[in-house]
Short mmCIF file of C-alpha atoms in Angstrom, two decimals:
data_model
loop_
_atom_site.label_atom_id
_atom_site.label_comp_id
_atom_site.label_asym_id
_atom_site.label_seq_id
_atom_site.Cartn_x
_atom_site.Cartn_y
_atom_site.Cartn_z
CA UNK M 1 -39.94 -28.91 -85.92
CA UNK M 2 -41.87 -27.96 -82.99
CA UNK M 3 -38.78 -28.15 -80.73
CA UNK M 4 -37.17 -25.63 -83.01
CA UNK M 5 -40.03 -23.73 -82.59
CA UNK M 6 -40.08 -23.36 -79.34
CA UNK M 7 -36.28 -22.45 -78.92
CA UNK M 8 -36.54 -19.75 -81.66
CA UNK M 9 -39.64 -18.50 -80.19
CA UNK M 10 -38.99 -19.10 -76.21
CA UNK M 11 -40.27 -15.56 -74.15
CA UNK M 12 -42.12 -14.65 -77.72
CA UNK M 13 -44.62 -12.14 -76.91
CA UNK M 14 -45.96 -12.21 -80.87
CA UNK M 15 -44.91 -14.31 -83.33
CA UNK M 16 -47.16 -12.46 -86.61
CA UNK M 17 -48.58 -13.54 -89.05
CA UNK M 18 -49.74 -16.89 -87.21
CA UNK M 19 -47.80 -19.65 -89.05
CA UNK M 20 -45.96 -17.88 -91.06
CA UNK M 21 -42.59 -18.26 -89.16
CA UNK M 22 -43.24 -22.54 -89.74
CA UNK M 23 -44.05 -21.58 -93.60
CA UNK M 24 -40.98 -20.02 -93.75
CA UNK M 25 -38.62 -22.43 -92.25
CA UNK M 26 -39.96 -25.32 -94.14
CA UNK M 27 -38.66 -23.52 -97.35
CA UNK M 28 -35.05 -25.12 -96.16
CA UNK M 29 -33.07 -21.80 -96.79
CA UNK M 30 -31.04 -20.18 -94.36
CA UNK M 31 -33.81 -17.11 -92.99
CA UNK M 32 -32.32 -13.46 -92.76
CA UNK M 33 -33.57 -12.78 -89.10
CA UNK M 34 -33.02 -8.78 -88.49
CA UNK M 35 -32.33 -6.83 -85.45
CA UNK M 36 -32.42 -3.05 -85.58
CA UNK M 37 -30.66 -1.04 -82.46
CA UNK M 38 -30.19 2.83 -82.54
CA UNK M 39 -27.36 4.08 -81.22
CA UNK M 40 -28.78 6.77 -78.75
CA UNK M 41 -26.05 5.81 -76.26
CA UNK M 42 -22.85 3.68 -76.31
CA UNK M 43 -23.86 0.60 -74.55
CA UNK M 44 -25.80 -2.32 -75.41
CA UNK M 45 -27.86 -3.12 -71.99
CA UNK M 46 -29.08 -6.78 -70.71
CA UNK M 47 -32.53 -5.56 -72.01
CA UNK M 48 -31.20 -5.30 -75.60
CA UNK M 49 -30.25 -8.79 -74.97
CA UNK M 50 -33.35 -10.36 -75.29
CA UNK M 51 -34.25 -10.27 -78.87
CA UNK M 52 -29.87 -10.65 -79.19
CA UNK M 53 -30.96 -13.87 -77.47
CA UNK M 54 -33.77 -14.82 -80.09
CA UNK M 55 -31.12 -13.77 -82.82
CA UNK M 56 -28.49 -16.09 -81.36
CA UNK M 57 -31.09 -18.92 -81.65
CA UNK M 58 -32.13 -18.51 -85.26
CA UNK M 59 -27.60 -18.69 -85.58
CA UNK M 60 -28.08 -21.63 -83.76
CA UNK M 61 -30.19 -23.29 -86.08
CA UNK M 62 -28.63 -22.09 -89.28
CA UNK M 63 -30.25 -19.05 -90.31
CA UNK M 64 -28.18 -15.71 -90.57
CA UNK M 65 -28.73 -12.60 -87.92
CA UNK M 66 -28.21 -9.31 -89.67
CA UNK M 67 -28.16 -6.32 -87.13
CA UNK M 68 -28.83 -3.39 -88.59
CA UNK M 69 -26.65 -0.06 -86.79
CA UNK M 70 -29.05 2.96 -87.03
CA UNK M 71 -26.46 5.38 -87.73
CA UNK M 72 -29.13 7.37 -90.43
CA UNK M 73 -32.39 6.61 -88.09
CA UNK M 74 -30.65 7.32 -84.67
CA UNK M 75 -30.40 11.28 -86.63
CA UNK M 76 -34.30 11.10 -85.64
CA UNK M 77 -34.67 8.92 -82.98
CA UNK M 78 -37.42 6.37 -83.15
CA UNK M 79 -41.15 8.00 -81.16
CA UNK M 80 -42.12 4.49 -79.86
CA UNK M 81 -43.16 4.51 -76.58
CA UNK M 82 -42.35 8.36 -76.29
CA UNK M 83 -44.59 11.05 -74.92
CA UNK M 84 -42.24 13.62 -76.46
CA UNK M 85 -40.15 13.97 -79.74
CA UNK M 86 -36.87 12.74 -78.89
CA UNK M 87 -33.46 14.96 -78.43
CA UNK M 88 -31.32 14.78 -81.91
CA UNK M 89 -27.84 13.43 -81.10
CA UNK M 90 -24.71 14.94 -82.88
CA UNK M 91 -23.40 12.90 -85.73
CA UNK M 92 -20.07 12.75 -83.44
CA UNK M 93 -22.16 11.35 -81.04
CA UNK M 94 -23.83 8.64 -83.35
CA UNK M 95 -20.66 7.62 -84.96
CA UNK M 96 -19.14 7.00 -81.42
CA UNK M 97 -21.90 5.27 -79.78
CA UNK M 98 -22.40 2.52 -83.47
CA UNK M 99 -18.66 1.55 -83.35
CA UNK M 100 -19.53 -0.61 -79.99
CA UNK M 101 -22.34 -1.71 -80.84
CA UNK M 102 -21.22 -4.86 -82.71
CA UNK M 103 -18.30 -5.44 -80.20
CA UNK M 104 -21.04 -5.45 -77.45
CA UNK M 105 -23.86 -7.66 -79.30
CA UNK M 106 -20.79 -10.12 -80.02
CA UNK M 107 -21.19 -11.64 -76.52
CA UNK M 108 -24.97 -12.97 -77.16
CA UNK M 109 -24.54 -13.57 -80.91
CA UNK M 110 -21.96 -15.24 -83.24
CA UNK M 111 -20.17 -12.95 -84.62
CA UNK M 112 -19.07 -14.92 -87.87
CA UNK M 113 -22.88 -15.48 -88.71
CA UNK M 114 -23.79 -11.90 -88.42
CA UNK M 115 -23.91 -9.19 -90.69
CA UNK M 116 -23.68 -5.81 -89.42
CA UNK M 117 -25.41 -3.44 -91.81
CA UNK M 118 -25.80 0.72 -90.59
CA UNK M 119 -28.78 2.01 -92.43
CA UNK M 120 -27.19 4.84 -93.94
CA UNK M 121 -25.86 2.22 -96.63
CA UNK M 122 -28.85 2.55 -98.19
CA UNK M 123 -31.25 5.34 -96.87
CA UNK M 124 -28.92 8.13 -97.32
CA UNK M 125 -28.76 7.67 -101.17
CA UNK M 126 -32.76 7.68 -101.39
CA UNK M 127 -33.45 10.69 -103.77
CA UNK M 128 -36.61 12.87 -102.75
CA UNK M 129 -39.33 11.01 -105.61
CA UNK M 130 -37.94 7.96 -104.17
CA UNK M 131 -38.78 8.84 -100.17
CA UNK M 132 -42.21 10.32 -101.82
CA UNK M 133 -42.84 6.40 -102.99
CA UNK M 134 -41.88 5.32 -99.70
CA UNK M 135 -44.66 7.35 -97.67
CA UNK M 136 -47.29 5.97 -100.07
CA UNK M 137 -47.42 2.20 -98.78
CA UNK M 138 -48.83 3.56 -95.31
CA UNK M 139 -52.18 6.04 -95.19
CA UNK M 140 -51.90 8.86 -92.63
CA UNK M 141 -54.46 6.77 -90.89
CA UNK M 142 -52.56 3.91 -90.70
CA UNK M 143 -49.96 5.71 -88.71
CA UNK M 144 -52.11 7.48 -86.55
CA UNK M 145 -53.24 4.19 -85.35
CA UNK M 146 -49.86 4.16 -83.27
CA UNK M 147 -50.45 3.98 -79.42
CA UNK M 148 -48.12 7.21 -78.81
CA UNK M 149 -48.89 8.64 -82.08
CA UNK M 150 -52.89 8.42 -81.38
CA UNK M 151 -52.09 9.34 -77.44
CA UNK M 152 -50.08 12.18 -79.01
CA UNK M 153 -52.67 13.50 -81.32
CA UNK M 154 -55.61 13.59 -79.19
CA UNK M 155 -53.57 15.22 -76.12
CA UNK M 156 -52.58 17.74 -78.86
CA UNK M 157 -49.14 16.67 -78.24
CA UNK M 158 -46.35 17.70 -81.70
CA UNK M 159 -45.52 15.21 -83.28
CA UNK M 160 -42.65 16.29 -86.56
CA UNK M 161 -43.13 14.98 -89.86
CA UNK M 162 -39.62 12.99 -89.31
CA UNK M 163 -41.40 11.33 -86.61
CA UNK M 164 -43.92 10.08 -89.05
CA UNK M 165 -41.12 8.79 -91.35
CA UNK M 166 -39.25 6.73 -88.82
CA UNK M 167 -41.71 3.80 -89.53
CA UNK M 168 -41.05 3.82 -93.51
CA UNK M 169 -37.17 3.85 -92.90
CA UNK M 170 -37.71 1.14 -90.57
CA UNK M 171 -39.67 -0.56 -93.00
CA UNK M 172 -37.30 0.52 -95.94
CA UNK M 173 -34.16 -1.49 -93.62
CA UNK M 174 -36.31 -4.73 -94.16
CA UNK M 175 -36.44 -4.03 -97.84
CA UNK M 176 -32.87 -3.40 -98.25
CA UNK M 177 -31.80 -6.22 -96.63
CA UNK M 178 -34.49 -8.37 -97.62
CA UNK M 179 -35.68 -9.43 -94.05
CA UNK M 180 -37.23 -12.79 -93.58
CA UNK M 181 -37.48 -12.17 -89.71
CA UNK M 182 -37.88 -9.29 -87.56
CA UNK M 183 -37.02 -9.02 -83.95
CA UNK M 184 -38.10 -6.50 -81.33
CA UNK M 185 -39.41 -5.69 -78.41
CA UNK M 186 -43.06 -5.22 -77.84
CA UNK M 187 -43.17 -1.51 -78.40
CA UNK M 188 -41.81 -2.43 -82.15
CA UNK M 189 -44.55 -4.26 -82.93
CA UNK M 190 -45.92 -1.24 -85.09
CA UNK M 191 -43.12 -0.63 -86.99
CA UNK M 192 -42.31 -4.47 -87.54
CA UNK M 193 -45.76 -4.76 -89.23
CA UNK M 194 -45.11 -1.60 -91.18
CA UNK M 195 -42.08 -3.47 -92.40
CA UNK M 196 -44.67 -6.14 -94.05
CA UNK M 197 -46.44 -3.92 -95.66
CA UNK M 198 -43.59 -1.51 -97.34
CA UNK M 199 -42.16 -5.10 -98.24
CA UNK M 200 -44.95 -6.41 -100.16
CA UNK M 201 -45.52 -2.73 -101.53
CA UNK M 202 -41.96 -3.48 -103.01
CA UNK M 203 -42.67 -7.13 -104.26
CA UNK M 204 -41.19 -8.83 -102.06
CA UNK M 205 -42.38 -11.46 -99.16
CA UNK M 206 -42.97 -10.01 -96.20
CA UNK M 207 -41.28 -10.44 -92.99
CA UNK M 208 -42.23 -12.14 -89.96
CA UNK M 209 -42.94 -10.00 -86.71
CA UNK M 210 -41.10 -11.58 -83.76
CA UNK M 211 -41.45 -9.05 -80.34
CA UNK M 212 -39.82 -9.74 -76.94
CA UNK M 213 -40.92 -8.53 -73.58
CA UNK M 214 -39.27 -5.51 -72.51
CA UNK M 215 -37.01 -5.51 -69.74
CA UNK M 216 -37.79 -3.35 -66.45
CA UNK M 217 -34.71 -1.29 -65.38
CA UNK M 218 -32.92 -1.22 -62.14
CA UNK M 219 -35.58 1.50 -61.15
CA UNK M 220 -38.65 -0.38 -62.06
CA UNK M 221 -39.08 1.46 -65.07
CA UNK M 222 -38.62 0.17 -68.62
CA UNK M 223 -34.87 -0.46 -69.23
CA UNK M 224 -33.52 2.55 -71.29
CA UNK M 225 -30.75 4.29 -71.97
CA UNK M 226 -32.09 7.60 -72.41
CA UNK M 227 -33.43 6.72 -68.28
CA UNK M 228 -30.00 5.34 -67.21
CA UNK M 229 -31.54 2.72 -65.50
CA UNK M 230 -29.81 0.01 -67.23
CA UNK M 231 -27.21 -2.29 -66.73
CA UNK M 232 -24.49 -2.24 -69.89
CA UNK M 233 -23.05 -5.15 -71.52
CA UNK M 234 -19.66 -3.33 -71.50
CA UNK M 235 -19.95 -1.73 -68.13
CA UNK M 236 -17.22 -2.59 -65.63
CA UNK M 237 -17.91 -6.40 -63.90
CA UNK M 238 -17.73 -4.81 -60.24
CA UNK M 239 -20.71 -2.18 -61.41
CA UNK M 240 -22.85 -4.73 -63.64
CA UNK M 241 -22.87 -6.91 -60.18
CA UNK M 242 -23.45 -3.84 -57.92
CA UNK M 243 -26.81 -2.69 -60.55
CA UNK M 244 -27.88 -6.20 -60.70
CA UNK M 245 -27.71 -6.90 -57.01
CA UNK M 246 -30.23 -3.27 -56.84
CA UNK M 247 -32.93 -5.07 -58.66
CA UNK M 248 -36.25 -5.06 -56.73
CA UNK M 249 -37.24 -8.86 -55.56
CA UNK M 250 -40.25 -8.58 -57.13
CA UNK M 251 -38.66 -8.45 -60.74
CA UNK M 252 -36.41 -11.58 -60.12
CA UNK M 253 -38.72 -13.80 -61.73
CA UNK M 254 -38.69 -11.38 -65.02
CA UNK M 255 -34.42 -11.63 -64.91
CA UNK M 256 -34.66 -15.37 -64.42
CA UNK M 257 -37.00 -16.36 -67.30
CA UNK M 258 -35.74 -13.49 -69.83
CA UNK M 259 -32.35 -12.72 -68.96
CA UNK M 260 -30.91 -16.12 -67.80
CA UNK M 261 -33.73 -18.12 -69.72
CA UNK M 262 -33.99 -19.90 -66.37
CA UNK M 263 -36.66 -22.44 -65.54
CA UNK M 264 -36.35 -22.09 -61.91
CA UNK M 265 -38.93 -19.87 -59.72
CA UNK M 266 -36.73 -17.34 -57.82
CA UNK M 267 -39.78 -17.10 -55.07
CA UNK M 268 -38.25 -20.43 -54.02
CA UNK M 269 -35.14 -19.13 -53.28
CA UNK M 270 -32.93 -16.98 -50.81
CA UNK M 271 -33.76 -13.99 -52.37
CA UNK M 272 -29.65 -12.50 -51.92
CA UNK M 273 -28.88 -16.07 -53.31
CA UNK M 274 -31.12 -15.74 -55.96
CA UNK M 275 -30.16 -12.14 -56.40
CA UNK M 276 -26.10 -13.03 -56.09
CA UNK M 277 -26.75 -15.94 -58.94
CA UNK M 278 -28.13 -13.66 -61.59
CA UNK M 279 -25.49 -10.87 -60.92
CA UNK M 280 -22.90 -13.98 -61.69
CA UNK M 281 -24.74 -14.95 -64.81
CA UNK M 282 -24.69 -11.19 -66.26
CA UNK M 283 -21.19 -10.66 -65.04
CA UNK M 284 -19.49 -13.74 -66.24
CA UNK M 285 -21.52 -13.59 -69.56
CA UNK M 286 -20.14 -9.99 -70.18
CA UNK M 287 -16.69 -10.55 -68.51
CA UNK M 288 -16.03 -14.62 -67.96
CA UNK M 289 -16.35 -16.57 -64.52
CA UNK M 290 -12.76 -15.43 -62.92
CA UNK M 291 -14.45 -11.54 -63.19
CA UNK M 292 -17.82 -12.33 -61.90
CA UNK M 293 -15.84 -14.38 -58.40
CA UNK M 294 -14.00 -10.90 -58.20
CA UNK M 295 -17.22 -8.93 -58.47
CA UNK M 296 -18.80 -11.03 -55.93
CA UNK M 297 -16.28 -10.68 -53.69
CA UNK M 298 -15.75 -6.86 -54.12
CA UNK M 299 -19.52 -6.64 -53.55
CA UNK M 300 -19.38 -8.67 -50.79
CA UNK M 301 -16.47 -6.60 -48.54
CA UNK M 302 -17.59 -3.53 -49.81
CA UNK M 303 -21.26 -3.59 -49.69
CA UNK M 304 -22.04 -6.27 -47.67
CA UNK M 305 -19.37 -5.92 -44.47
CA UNK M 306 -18.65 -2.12 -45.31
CA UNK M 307 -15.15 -2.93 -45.53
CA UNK M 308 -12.90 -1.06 -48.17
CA UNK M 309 -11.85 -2.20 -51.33
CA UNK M 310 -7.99 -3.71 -52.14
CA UNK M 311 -7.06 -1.03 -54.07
CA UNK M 312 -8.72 2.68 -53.25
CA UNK M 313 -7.67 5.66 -55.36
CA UNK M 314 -5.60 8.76 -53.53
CA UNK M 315 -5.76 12.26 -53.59
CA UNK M 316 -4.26 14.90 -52.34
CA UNK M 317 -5.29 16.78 -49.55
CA UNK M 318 -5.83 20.86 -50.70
CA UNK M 319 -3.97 23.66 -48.54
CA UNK M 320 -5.31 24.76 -45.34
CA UNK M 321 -5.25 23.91 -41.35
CA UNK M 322 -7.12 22.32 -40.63
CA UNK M 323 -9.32 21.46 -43.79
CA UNK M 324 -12.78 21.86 -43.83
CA UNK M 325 -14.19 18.33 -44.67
CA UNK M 326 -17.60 19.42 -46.46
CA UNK M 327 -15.56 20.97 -49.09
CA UNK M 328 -13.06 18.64 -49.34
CA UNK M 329 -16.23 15.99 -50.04
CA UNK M 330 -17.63 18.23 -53.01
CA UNK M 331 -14.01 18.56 -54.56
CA UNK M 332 -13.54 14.89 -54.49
CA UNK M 333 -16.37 14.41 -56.39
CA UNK M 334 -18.05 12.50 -53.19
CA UNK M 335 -20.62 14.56 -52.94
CA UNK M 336 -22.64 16.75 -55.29
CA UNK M 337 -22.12 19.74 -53.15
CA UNK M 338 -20.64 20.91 -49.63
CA UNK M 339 -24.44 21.22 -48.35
CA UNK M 340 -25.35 17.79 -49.01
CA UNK M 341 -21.61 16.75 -47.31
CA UNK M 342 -22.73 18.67 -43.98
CA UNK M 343 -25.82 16.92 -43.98
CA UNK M 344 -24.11 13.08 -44.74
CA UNK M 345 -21.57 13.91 -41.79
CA UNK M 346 -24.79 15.10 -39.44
CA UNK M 347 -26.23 11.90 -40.69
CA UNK M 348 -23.17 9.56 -39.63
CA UNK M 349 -22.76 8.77 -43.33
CA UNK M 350 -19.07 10.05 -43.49
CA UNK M 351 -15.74 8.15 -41.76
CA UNK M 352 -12.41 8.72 -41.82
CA UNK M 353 -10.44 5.57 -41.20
CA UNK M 354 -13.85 3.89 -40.42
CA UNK M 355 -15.20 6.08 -37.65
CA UNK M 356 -18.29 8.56 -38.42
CA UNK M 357 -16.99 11.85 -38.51
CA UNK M 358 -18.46 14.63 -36.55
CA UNK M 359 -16.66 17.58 -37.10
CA UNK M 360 -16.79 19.73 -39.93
CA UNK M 361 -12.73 20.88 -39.70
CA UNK M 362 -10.29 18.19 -39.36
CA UNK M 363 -6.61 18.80 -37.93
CA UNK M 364 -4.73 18.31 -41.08
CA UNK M 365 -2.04 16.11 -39.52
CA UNK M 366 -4.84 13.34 -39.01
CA UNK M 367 -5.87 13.75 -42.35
CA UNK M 368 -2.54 12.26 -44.19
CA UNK M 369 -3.09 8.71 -45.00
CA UNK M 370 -6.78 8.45 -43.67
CA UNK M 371 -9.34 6.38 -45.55
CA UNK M 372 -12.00 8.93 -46.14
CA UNK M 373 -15.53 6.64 -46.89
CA UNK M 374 -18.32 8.50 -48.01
CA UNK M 375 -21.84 6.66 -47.96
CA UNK M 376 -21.15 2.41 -48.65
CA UNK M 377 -19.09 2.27 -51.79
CA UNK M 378 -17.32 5.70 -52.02
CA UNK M 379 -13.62 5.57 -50.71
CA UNK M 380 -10.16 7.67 -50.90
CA UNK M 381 -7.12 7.45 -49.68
CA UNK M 382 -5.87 10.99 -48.39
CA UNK M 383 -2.38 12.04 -48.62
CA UNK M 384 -0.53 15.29 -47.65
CA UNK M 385 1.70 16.76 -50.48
#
């Protein structure tokens, strides 16, 4: 017992009520262990992964993961954490980002011990007396004990009455689904414990809390999606390697024991070898082994030795002779705008065919078939139509 334990609760931050989650699995039942995601953007990132780890453990050992699509609660966006009231995303958008979701998740979990539930199942058909019963399990007080809701409040920050509610449909998930377990990460912890108390307000047993650490971003920052400073389970193998290999060296130790569940001490190591074994690990966990060797060795003659890629898009060079280069560089798309082209070329930053450029307007004849680079990993293949 205490092995399993351990697995199901390795990187546990809380594991609430104290012996509960022991109580529970000595009832000899398959546990319904829930994971709620939002769909506020279309990928699942390597920070979402955690608890998806935790999940896949408690699948492991028998019990059933039910991930729970917040198709109806992504319409309000959950406050936790946030200083501000979150944008509302289009139900285009919503529908969109939830179809991945499961597709995504399917490469940390099993898939055929998994249901997928979207919230709306249930808390779209709750009729106004029965949302009024909801709200009465938790005082205002209760709520107001929230980190960002008290921060909020006493900064004289708005905060909308659907912000309020996002706890109780939270909470209401676990009741619908009757939720033995439920995973987070830290900034949950709130709303898991809501979930216990709506529960037993609804006669049933209530849940265990089980929170994760959360995940710093390629930035430094928390990993979000909403920050784009994330690296996607779904992104493209050459750009999961390229974020992972931007990671600070101070956060390898974080990757190692949550990401890769890794015993060994990073500090020890090479830090580019230490760096280059976790980009392999995300890569060929997302993509398989062959993918994460062809990452690696993209990143390698690209990055690394500056050398262009085996296969560079073309495009067309526009009319004109000779063809003013800081323009062409905004059209491409290789830089944001012919200003900040002028000042890459002043800086050495642009080469045609390898060698910085230093002119502004380029003889079109030596433009047709040049390799036009632009910063380390930006390349094009010009050709004259």
């Amino acid at each position: 017992m205490a092995a399993r334990i351990a697995d199901l609760t390795r990187n546990a931050v809380d594991v609430l009520p104290e012996g509960e989650l022991e109580r529970k699995l000595a009832l000899g039942r398959p546990l319904r262990v829930k994971l709620g995601i939002d769909p506020t953007a279309p990928d699942v990132h390597v920070g979402h992964a955690i608890p998806l780890q935790r999940m896949a453990a408690f699948q492991q050992a028998g019990h059933t993961g039910v991930l729970i699509v917040g198709d109806y609660t992504g319409r309000i966006g959950d406050p936790s954490g946030r200083s501000a009231e979150r944008p509302v995303l289009s139900d285009e958008e919503i529908d969109s980002n939830a179809k991945r979701y499961f597709e995504q998740a399917s490469q940390i979990i099993d898939p055929e011990k998994t249901e997928v539930r979207f919230n709306g199942e249930w808390l779209a058909k709750l009729d106004f007396a029965e949302v009024v019963r909801l709200t009465r399990t938790i005082t205002v007080a209760r709520l107001l004990e929230r980190d960002d809701f008290e921060q909020r409040f006493s900064a004289k920050t708005p905060i909308s009455v659907s912000e309020l509610l996002y706890p109780f449909m939270q909470a209401y998930d676990s009741v619908a689904i009757e939720a033995d377990v439920e995973l987070g990460g830290t900034d949950q912890l709130y709303n898991l414990l809501a979930g216990r108390d709506v529960m037993q307000a609804y006669g049933l047993e209530p849940q265990v809390a089980l929170t994760t650490p959360l995940l710093m971003g390629t930035d430094g920052r928390k990993m979000s999606a909403s920050l784009g400073n994330y690296i996607g389970l779904a992104e493209p193998a050459e750009e999961q390697f390229g974020k992972t290999m931007r990671i600070s060296d101070e956060a390898l130790p974080e990757y190692y024991r949550l990401v890769m569940e890794s015993e060994a001490d990073p500090s020890t190591l090479d830090p580019l070898e230490a760096k280059l074994a976790l980009a392999r690990f995300i890569v060929g966990r997302s993509h398989g082994e062959d993918a994460a060797r062809d990452a690696e060795a993209h990143f390698t003659r690209v990055v690394r030795e500056g050398q262009a890629p085996e296969e560079v898009p073309e495009a067309d060079l526009p009319a004109g002779d000779p063809v003013h280069l800081p323009a062409l560089l905004a059209e491409l798309g290789l830089t944001p705008s012919t200003s900040e082209a002028r000042r890459r070329i002043s800086q050495g930053g642009v080469r045609l065919n390898g060698e910085p450029v230093t002119e502004l307007d380029v003889p079109r004849a030596s433009l047709d078939g040049a390799l036009l680079q632009a910063g380390k990993r930006q390349f094009i293949r010009l050709r004259d139509s």
